[in-house]
Amino acid sequence: MWWIYALLSALFAALTAIFAKIGIKGVDSDLATALRTVVILVVAWGIAIFRGSTSSLPGLTRHNLLFIGLSGIATGLSWIFYFKALQIGQVSKVAPVDKLSVALAIIFSVLFLGESLTLKTALGAMLIICGSIVLIF
């Protein structure tokens, strides 16, 4: 079932690039990121409230909050740089570079989370890196 969510994530990420490139014309990229964040905030809280997820708020630990907060900071910075790159670059070049995050996530998962690096995973990461290089040069 996870792969269905992952495919939907990929689909919406692709649409994000297209919609952002069209919408960012003549708009400061930081302002565009802030506006996008407000929309995401409303949608995410709406879903959490609708699904009853907010009932688990009191159970969150400082550890949960710290790392969810750090994730939010990383996401925000990613979006700021992504929108700036989209503003001045082509989607067909920006998107492959942005997706190097997949290979970086694999490396970081081995270094910081202790996940094992299999030959298949290493090969997949290398193919992502090589594919990105082919697409941008």
Backbone as a chain_set.jsonl record, in Angstrom:
{"seq": "MWWIYALLSALFAALTAIFAKIGIKGVDSDLATALRTVVILVVAWGIAIFRGSTSSLPGLTRHNLLFIGLSGIATGLSWIFYFKALQIGQVSKVAPVDKLSVALAIIFSVLFLGESLTLKTALGAMLIICGSIVLIF", "coords": {"N": [[0.808, -1.202, 0.0], [2.059, 1.203, 0.607], [3.395, 2.028, -1.671], [1.459, 3.048, -3.353], [0.797, 5.459, -2.125], [3.305, 6.639, -2.396], [3.543, 6.835, -5.194], [1.414, 8.594, -5.691], [2.423, 10.791, -4.319], [4.65, 11.373, -5.947], [3.314, 12.051, -8.322], [1.872, 14.378, -7.509], [4.027, 15.959, -6.752], [5.254, 16.369, -9.216], [3.236, 17.834, -10.493], [3.315, 20.029, -8.819], [5.719, 21.281, -9.563], [5.113, 22.134, -12.186], [2.79, 23.777, -11.818], [3.905, 25.664, -10.057], [5.941, 26.845, -11.611], [4.426, 28.108, -13.588], [2.87, 29.815, -11.996], [4.706, 31.452, -10.677], [5.697, 33.447, -12.226], [6.742, 36.726, -12.43], [6.489, 37.078, -9.716], [7.843, 37.475, -6.484], [10.027, 35.008, -5.319], [10.245, 34.25, -2.628], [7.899, 35.29, -1.525], [6.055, 33.789, -2.982], [6.625, 31.254, -1.963], [5.838, 31.634, 0.696], [3.079, 32.088, 0.362], [2.306, 29.644, -0.749], [2.861, 28.021, 1.418], [0.931, 28.839, 3.271], [-1.378, 27.869, 2.042], [-0.826, 25.117, 2.121], [-0.725, 24.789, 4.889], [-3.415, 25.259, 5.648], [-4.719, 23.193, 4.211], [-3.412, 20.867, 5.233], [-3.985, 21.004, 8.023], [-6.748, 20.921, 7.845], [-7.169, 18.324, 6.837], [-6.031, 16.833, 8.942], [-7.738, 17.505, 11.068], [-10.219, 16.638, 10.051], [-9.766, 13.878, 9.84], [-9.43, 13.227, 12.447], [-6.951, 13.239, 13.619], [-5.842, 15.087, 15.321], [-6.321, 14.429, 17.917], [-4.205, 13.077, 18.984], [-2.338, 14.948, 19.643], [-1.704, 15.781, 22.393], [-0.061, 13.682, 23.192], [2.398, 13.956, 22.016], [5.925, 14.009, 22.197], [8.787, 15.883, 23.448], [10.919, 15.188, 21.89], [9.616, 14.243, 19.545], [8.439, 16.695, 18.735], [10.714, 18.315, 18.405], [12.1, 17.064, 16.236], [10.128, 16.985, 14.258], [9.781, 19.694, 14.004], [12.381, 20.443, 13.094], [12.302, 19.099, 10.667], [10.314, 20.601, 9.447], [11.639, 23.076, 9.202], [13.712, 22.334, 7.448], [12.135, 21.582, 5.256], [10.907, 24.038, 4.634], [13.167, 25.606, 3.908], [14.02, 24.078, 1.735], [11.85, 24.483, -0.024], [12.018, 27.268, -0.424], [14.486, 27.528, -1.779], [13.909, 25.889, -3.955], [11.772, 27.219, -5.259], [13.119, 29.56, -5.957], [15.025, 28.513, -7.71], [13.278, 27.506, -9.687], [12.219, 29.883, -10.576], [14.265, 31.057, -12.029], [15.277, 29.054, -13.618], [14.803, 26.241, -15.905], [12.079, 23.966, -15.65], [12.6, 21.372, -16.493], [15.258, 21.129, -15.922], [15.583, 21.933, -13.269], [13.922, 20.184, -11.751], [15.129, 17.516, -11.958], [17.541, 17.973, -10.547], [16.548, 18.691, -8.061], [15.415, 16.259, -7.353], [17.606, 14.809, -6.691], [17.568, 14.664, -4.069], [16.54, 12.237, -3.328], [18.657, 10.383, -3.627], [20.409, 11.569, -1.813], [18.9, 11.277, 0.529], [19.006, 8.523, 0.821], [21.748, 8.158, 1.334], [21.982, 9.689, 3.716], [20.24, 8.217, 5.317], [21.652, 5.917, 5.767], [23.949, 6.905, 7.062], [22.926, 8.362, 9.325], [20.67, 7.063, 10.358], [21.264, 4.455, 10.511], [20.467, 2.606, 8.627], [20.694, -0.177, 6.384], [22.864, -0.42, 3.585], [22.203, -1.762, 0.673], [23.341, -3.563, -2.226], [21.554, -3.213, -4.307], [20.183, -0.868, -3.495], [22.291, 0.989, -3.43], [23.052, 0.92, -6.123], [20.681, 1.88, -7.283], [20.653, 4.499, -6.216], [22.951, 5.513, -7.432], [22.145, 5.385, -10.115], [20.094, 7.279, -10.071], [21.591, 9.593, -9.554], [23.296, 9.598, -11.83], [21.327, 9.734, -13.836], [20.222, 12.249, -13.284], [22.408, 13.87, -13.86], [22.674, 13.382, -16.627], [20.249, 14.504, -17.517], [20.524, 17.223, -16.885], [22.779, 18.193, -18.174]], "CA": [[0.0, 0.0, 0.0], [2.909, 2.382, 0.68], [3.798, 2.45, -3.012], [0.379, 3.871, -3.914], [1.016, 6.801, -1.581], [4.54, 7.159, -2.988], [3.225, 7.244, -6.569], [0.603, 9.815, -5.599], [3.358, 11.845, -3.943], [5.409, 11.717, -7.153], [2.396, 12.745, -9.231], [1.61, 15.732, -7.03], [5.29, 16.695, -6.802], [5.421, 16.792, -10.614], [2.279, 18.922, -10.714], [3.818, 21.178, -8.073], [6.721, 21.963, -10.386], [4.447, 22.793, -13.315], [1.961, 24.869, -11.299], [4.781, 26.685, -9.485], [6.618, 27.555, -12.699], [3.431, 28.983, -14.213], [2.398, 30.81, -11.043], [5.754, 32.285, -10.091], [6.085, 34.513, -13.159], [6.541, 38.081, -11.94], [6.248, 37.064, -8.27], [9.023, 37.192, -5.681], [9.99, 33.583, -4.971], [9.994, 34.1, -1.191], [6.467, 35.525, -1.329], [5.36, 32.617, -3.53], [6.797, 30.174, -0.988], [4.996, 31.949, 1.857], [1.683, 31.856, -0.024], [2.149, 28.194, -0.882], [2.876, 27.465, 2.763], [-0.381, 29.101, 3.877], [-2.312, 26.907, 1.446], [-0.494, 23.805, 2.681], [-1.125, 24.826, 6.293], [-4.873, 25.101, 5.714], [-5.068, 21.854, 3.726], [-2.905, 19.844, 6.158], [-4.787, 21.044, 9.256], [-8.091, 20.455, 7.499], [-7.125, 16.857, 6.761], [-5.778, 16.309, 10.292], [-8.967, 17.674, 11.856], [-11.242, 15.769, 9.462], [-9.451, 12.473, 10.135], [-9.336, 13.038, 13.896], [-5.547, 13.063, 14.009], [-5.44, 16.059, 16.341], [-6.501, 13.857, 19.259], [-2.92, 12.566, 19.474], [-1.45, 16.074, 19.948], [-1.16, 15.777, 23.759], [0.899, 12.597, 23.364], [3.676, 14.242, 21.367], [7.043, 14.252, 23.113], [9.721, 16.944, 23.014], [11.693, 14.578, 20.805], [8.752, 14.331, 18.36], [8.29, 18.098, 18.343], [12.01, 18.8, 17.926], [12.441, 16.565, 14.907], [9.103, 17.462, 13.317], [10.143, 21.098, 13.779], [13.56, 20.473, 12.215], [11.817, 18.701, 9.345], [9.617, 21.767, 8.903], [12.65, 24.059, 8.797], [14.35, 21.802, 6.238], [11.148, 21.68, 4.175], [10.781, 25.45, 4.272], [14.364, 26.014, 3.167], [13.962, 23.385, 0.447], [10.87, 25.165, -0.875], [12.534, 28.591, -0.788], [15.496, 27.341, -2.82], [13.242, 25.288, -5.114], [11.048, 28.27, -5.972], [14.119, 30.452, -6.547], [15.567, 27.794, -8.865], [12.237, 27.481, -10.726], [12.029, 31.23, -11.103], [15.32, 31.412, -12.979], [15.674, 27.9, -14.423], [13.778, 25.43, -16.558], [11.58, 22.845, -14.844], [13.269, 20.145, -16.947], [16.593, 21.103, -15.314], [15.454, 22.084, -11.817], [13.306, 18.995, -11.138], [16.085, 16.421, -11.74], [18.48, 18.327, -9.479], [15.77, 18.592, -6.821], [15.192, 14.843, -7.031], [18.815, 14.239, -6.098], [17.226, 14.47, -2.657], [16.315, 10.798, -3.117], [19.972, 9.782, -3.404], [20.916, 12.115, -0.553], [18.145, 10.649, 1.62], [19.554, 7.171, 0.986], [23.046, 8.317, 2.007], [21.731, 10.146, 5.086], [19.592, 7.143, 6.087], [22.721, 4.995, 6.165], [24.831, 7.586, 8.008], [22.297, 8.867, 10.548], [19.618, 6.186, 10.877], [21.783, 3.095, 10.614], [19.856, 1.695, 7.654], [21.713, -0.89, 5.62], [23.001, -0.06, 2.173], [22.322, -2.965, -0.146], [23.854, -3.325, -3.572], [20.429, -2.7, -5.098], [19.926, 0.515, -3.094], [23.435, 1.782, -3.888], [22.932, 1.015, -7.582], [19.566, 2.783, -7.548], [21.096, 5.865, -5.92], [23.89, 5.905, -8.495], [21.357, 5.621, -11.33], [19.421, 8.573, -9.897], [22.615, 10.627, -9.728], [23.681, 9.606, -13.252], [20.183, 10.225, -14.6], [20.127, 13.698, -13.085], [23.508, 14.484, -14.621], [22.301, 13.301, -18.047], [19.143, 15.423, -17.79], [20.845, 18.645, -16.724], [23.901, 18.644, -19.021]], "C": [[0.853, 1.27, 0.0], [3.233, 2.921, -0.703], [2.71, 3.267, -3.697], [0.537, 5.304, -3.429], [2.265, 7.438, -2.194], [4.31, 7.618, -4.426], [2.372, 8.508, -6.592], [1.473, 11.008, -5.215], [4.157, 12.315, -5.155], [4.548, 12.493, -8.145], [2.183, 14.186, -8.791], [2.877, 16.577, -6.984], [5.558, 17.197, -8.218], [4.476, 17.946, -10.937], [2.71, 20.193, -9.989], [4.802, 21.974, -8.913], [6.068, 22.741, -11.517], [3.633, 23.987, -12.835], [2.823, 26.009, -10.759], [5.451, 27.505, -10.58], [5.662, 28.527, -13.377], [3.069, 30.123, -13.264], [3.437, 31.787, -10.552], [6.187, 33.443, -11.002], [5.733, 35.878, -12.583], [6.287, 38.176, -10.443], [7.569, 36.764, -7.564], [8.944, 35.745, -5.181], [9.752, 33.354, -3.481], [8.516, 34.309, -0.864], [5.664, 34.323, -1.828], [5.455, 31.439, -2.563], [5.905, 30.399, 0.227], [3.522, 31.687, 1.545], [1.39, 30.362, -0.132], [2.054, 27.536, 0.493], [1.545, 27.676, 3.476], [-1.41, 28.109, 3.344], [-2.08, 25.517, 2.04], [-0.93, 23.716, 4.14], [-2.62, 24.567, 6.446], [-5.282, 23.683, 5.304], [-4.645, 20.78, 4.736], [-3.702, 19.827, 7.466], [-6.21, 20.579, 8.993], [-8.166, 18.941, 7.454], [-6.942, 16.258, 8.156], [-7.03, 16.401, 11.167], [-10.045, 16.719, 11.361], [-11.028, 14.307, 9.842], [-9.314, 12.192, 11.629], [-7.922, 12.877, 14.417], [-5.123, 13.988, 15.141], [-5.596, 15.517, 17.76], [-5.189, 13.328, 19.839], [-1.932, 13.688, 19.803], [-0.885, 16.033, 21.369], [-0.086, 14.705, 23.994], [2.254, 12.849, 22.725], [4.746, 14.558, 22.41], [7.881, 15.42, 22.604], [10.557, 16.454, 21.834], [10.899, 14.648, 19.495], [8.722, 15.757, 17.837], [9.59, 18.671, 17.782], [12.257, 18.36, 16.49], [11.382, 16.882, 13.857], [9.379, 18.929, 12.992], [11.346, 21.238, 12.857], [13.188, 20.075, 10.79], [11.1, 19.866, 8.669], [10.583, 22.842, 8.431], [13.326, 23.605, 7.509], [13.412, 21.898, 5.04], [11.019, 23.114, 3.698], [11.967, 25.943, 3.462], [14.405, 25.35, 1.797], [13.02, 24.114, -0.509], [11.365, 26.53, -1.326], [13.542, 28.456, -1.926], [14.893, 26.758, -4.096], [12.519, 26.355, -5.931], [12.012, 29.247, -6.632], [14.707, 29.796, -7.794], [14.554, 27.752, -10.002], [12.056, 28.839, -11.377], [13.053, 31.553, -12.187], [15.742, 30.26, -13.894], [14.496, 27.185, -15.042], [13.368, 24.275, -15.646], [12.323, 21.564, -15.206], [14.7, 20.035, -16.422], [16.497, 21.12, -13.788], [14.946, 20.795, -11.168], [14.299, 17.844, -10.951], [17.102, 16.72, -10.633], [17.785, 18.2, -8.129], [15.602, 17.132, -6.399], [16.477, 14.115, -6.637], [18.613, 14.034, -4.599], [16.981, 12.993, -2.354], [17.645, 10.107, -2.816], [20.572, 10.282, -2.09], [20.204, 11.49, 0.647], [18.645, 9.232, 1.88], [20.877, 7.239, 1.749], [22.843, 8.7, 3.471], [21.094, 9.048, 5.937], [20.616, 6.117, 6.559], [23.572, 5.635, 7.265], [24.17, 7.889, 9.348], [21.247, 7.942, 11.162], [20.062, 4.735, 11.006], [21.129, 2.105, 9.667], [20.958, 1.035, 6.838], [21.682, -0.447, 4.161], [23.222, -1.345, 1.393], [22.891, -2.579, -1.501], [22.764, -2.703, -4.441], [20.155, -1.226, -4.776], [21.046, 1.432, -3.573], [23.377, 1.982, -5.399], [21.804, 1.974, -7.963], [19.941, 4.233, -7.309], [22.045, 6.372, -7.004], [23.15, 6.183, -9.804], [20.604, 6.949, -11.251], [20.409, 9.707, -10.137], [23.017, 10.732, -11.195], [22.552, 10.141, -14.125], [20.013, 11.726, -14.474], [21.202, 14.421, -13.879], [23.181, 14.492, -16.106], [21.237, 14.348, -18.38], [19.529, 16.894, -17.701], [21.99, 19.127, -17.603], [23.729, 18.259, -20.457]], "O": [[0.437, 2.296, -0.537], [3.336, 4.134, -0.891], [3.018, 4.103, -4.546], [0.429, 6.249, -4.21], [2.279, 8.636, -2.476], [4.817, 8.662, -4.835], [2.588, 9.391, -7.422], [1.279, 12.111, -5.727], [4.322, 13.516, -5.365], [5.0, 13.473, -8.737], [2.299, 15.109, -9.596], [2.809, 17.794, -7.16], [6.031, 18.318, -8.403], [4.871, 18.919, -11.579], [2.496, 21.3, -10.483], [4.728, 23.202, -8.969], [6.436, 23.887, -11.776], [3.762, 25.085, -13.376], [2.513, 27.181, -10.973], [5.519, 28.731, -10.484], [6.048, 29.649, -13.705], [2.972, 31.274, -13.689], [3.086, 32.857, -10.055], [6.955, 34.311, -10.587], [4.571, 36.154, -12.285], [5.911, 39.237, -9.947], [8.326, 35.896, -7.999], [7.906, 35.317, -4.677], [9.121, 32.365, -3.105], [7.949, 33.599, -0.033], [4.712, 33.892, -1.178], [4.481, 30.712, -2.366], [5.288, 29.46, 0.729], [2.8, 31.128, 2.371], [0.357, 29.882, 0.336], [1.267, 26.612, 0.7], [1.081, 26.796, 4.202], [-2.216, 27.573, 4.105], [-3.029, 24.828, 2.413], [-1.444, 22.686, 4.577], [-3.038, 23.756, 7.272], [-6.097, 23.051, 5.975], [-5.429, 19.887, 5.057], [-4.055, 18.757, 7.962], [-6.811, 19.912, 9.835], [-9.11, 18.342, 7.97], [-7.615, 15.291, 8.512], [-7.337, 15.475, 11.918], [-10.711, 16.063, 12.162], [-11.982, 13.585, 10.131], [-9.106, 11.047, 12.03], [-7.722, 12.423, 15.544], [-4.151, 13.707, 15.843], [-5.056, 16.093, 18.704], [-5.074, 13.15, 21.051], [-0.801, 13.409, 20.202], [0.317, 16.234, 21.54], [0.715, 14.833, 24.921], [3.167, 12.037, 22.875], [4.499, 15.28, 23.376], [7.706, 15.884, 21.477], [10.857, 17.206, 20.908], [11.431, 15.058, 18.463], [8.95, 16.003, 16.653], [9.575, 19.42, 16.805], [12.583, 19.177, 15.629], [11.71, 17.031, 12.68], [9.23, 19.357, 11.847], [11.335, 22.06, 11.941], [13.698, 20.644, 9.825], [11.257, 20.091, 7.469], [10.374, 23.451, 7.382], [13.495, 24.397, 6.582], [13.836, 22.25, 3.939], [11.02, 23.377, 2.496], [11.796, 26.618, 2.447], [14.78, 25.981, 0.809], [13.36, 24.334, -1.672], [11.161, 26.915, -2.478], [13.464, 29.179, -2.919], [15.324, 27.099, -5.198], [12.642, 26.391, -7.155], [11.758, 29.714, -7.742], [14.87, 30.454, -8.822], [14.923, 27.94, -11.161], [11.776, 28.939, -12.571], [12.738, 32.245, -13.155], [16.49, 30.474, -14.848], [13.34, 27.483, -14.744], [14.201, 23.684, -14.959], [12.64, 20.76, -14.33], [15.292, 18.957, -16.473], [17.235, 20.413, -13.103], [15.482, 20.363, -10.148], [14.318, 17.239, -9.879], [17.478, 15.827, -9.874], [18.353, 17.672, -7.173], [15.644, 16.819, -5.209], [16.44, 12.936, -6.288], [19.38, 13.327, -3.946], [17.2, 12.552, -1.225], [17.746, 9.336, -1.862], [21.172, 9.509, -1.344], [20.835, 11.206, 1.665], [18.7, 8.791, 3.028], [21.102, 6.477, 2.689], [23.455, 8.111, 4.362], [21.366, 8.951, 7.133], [20.462, 5.522, 7.626], [23.88, 4.997, 8.271], [24.784, 7.694, 10.397], [20.966, 8.031, 12.357], [19.336, 3.895, 11.537], [21.222, 0.895, 9.874], [22.022, 1.617, 6.627], [20.631, -0.145, 3.596], [24.297, -1.942, 1.449], [22.913, -1.405, -1.868], [23.024, -1.781, -5.213], [19.922, -0.427, -5.682], [20.783, 2.528, -4.067], [23.623, 3.082, -5.896], [21.964, 2.791, -8.87], [19.59, 5.106, -8.104], [21.95, 7.52, -7.438], [23.497, 7.12, -10.522], [20.49, 7.661, -12.249], [20.1, 10.669, -10.841], [23.074, 11.832, -11.744], [22.795, 10.915, -15.051], [19.696, 12.402, -15.453], [20.944, 15.455, -14.495], [23.388, 15.503, -16.778], [21.32, 15.005, -19.417], [18.925, 17.73, -18.373], [22.17, 20.333, -17.772], [24.586, 18.567, -21.285]]}, "num_chains": 1, "name": "protein.A"}
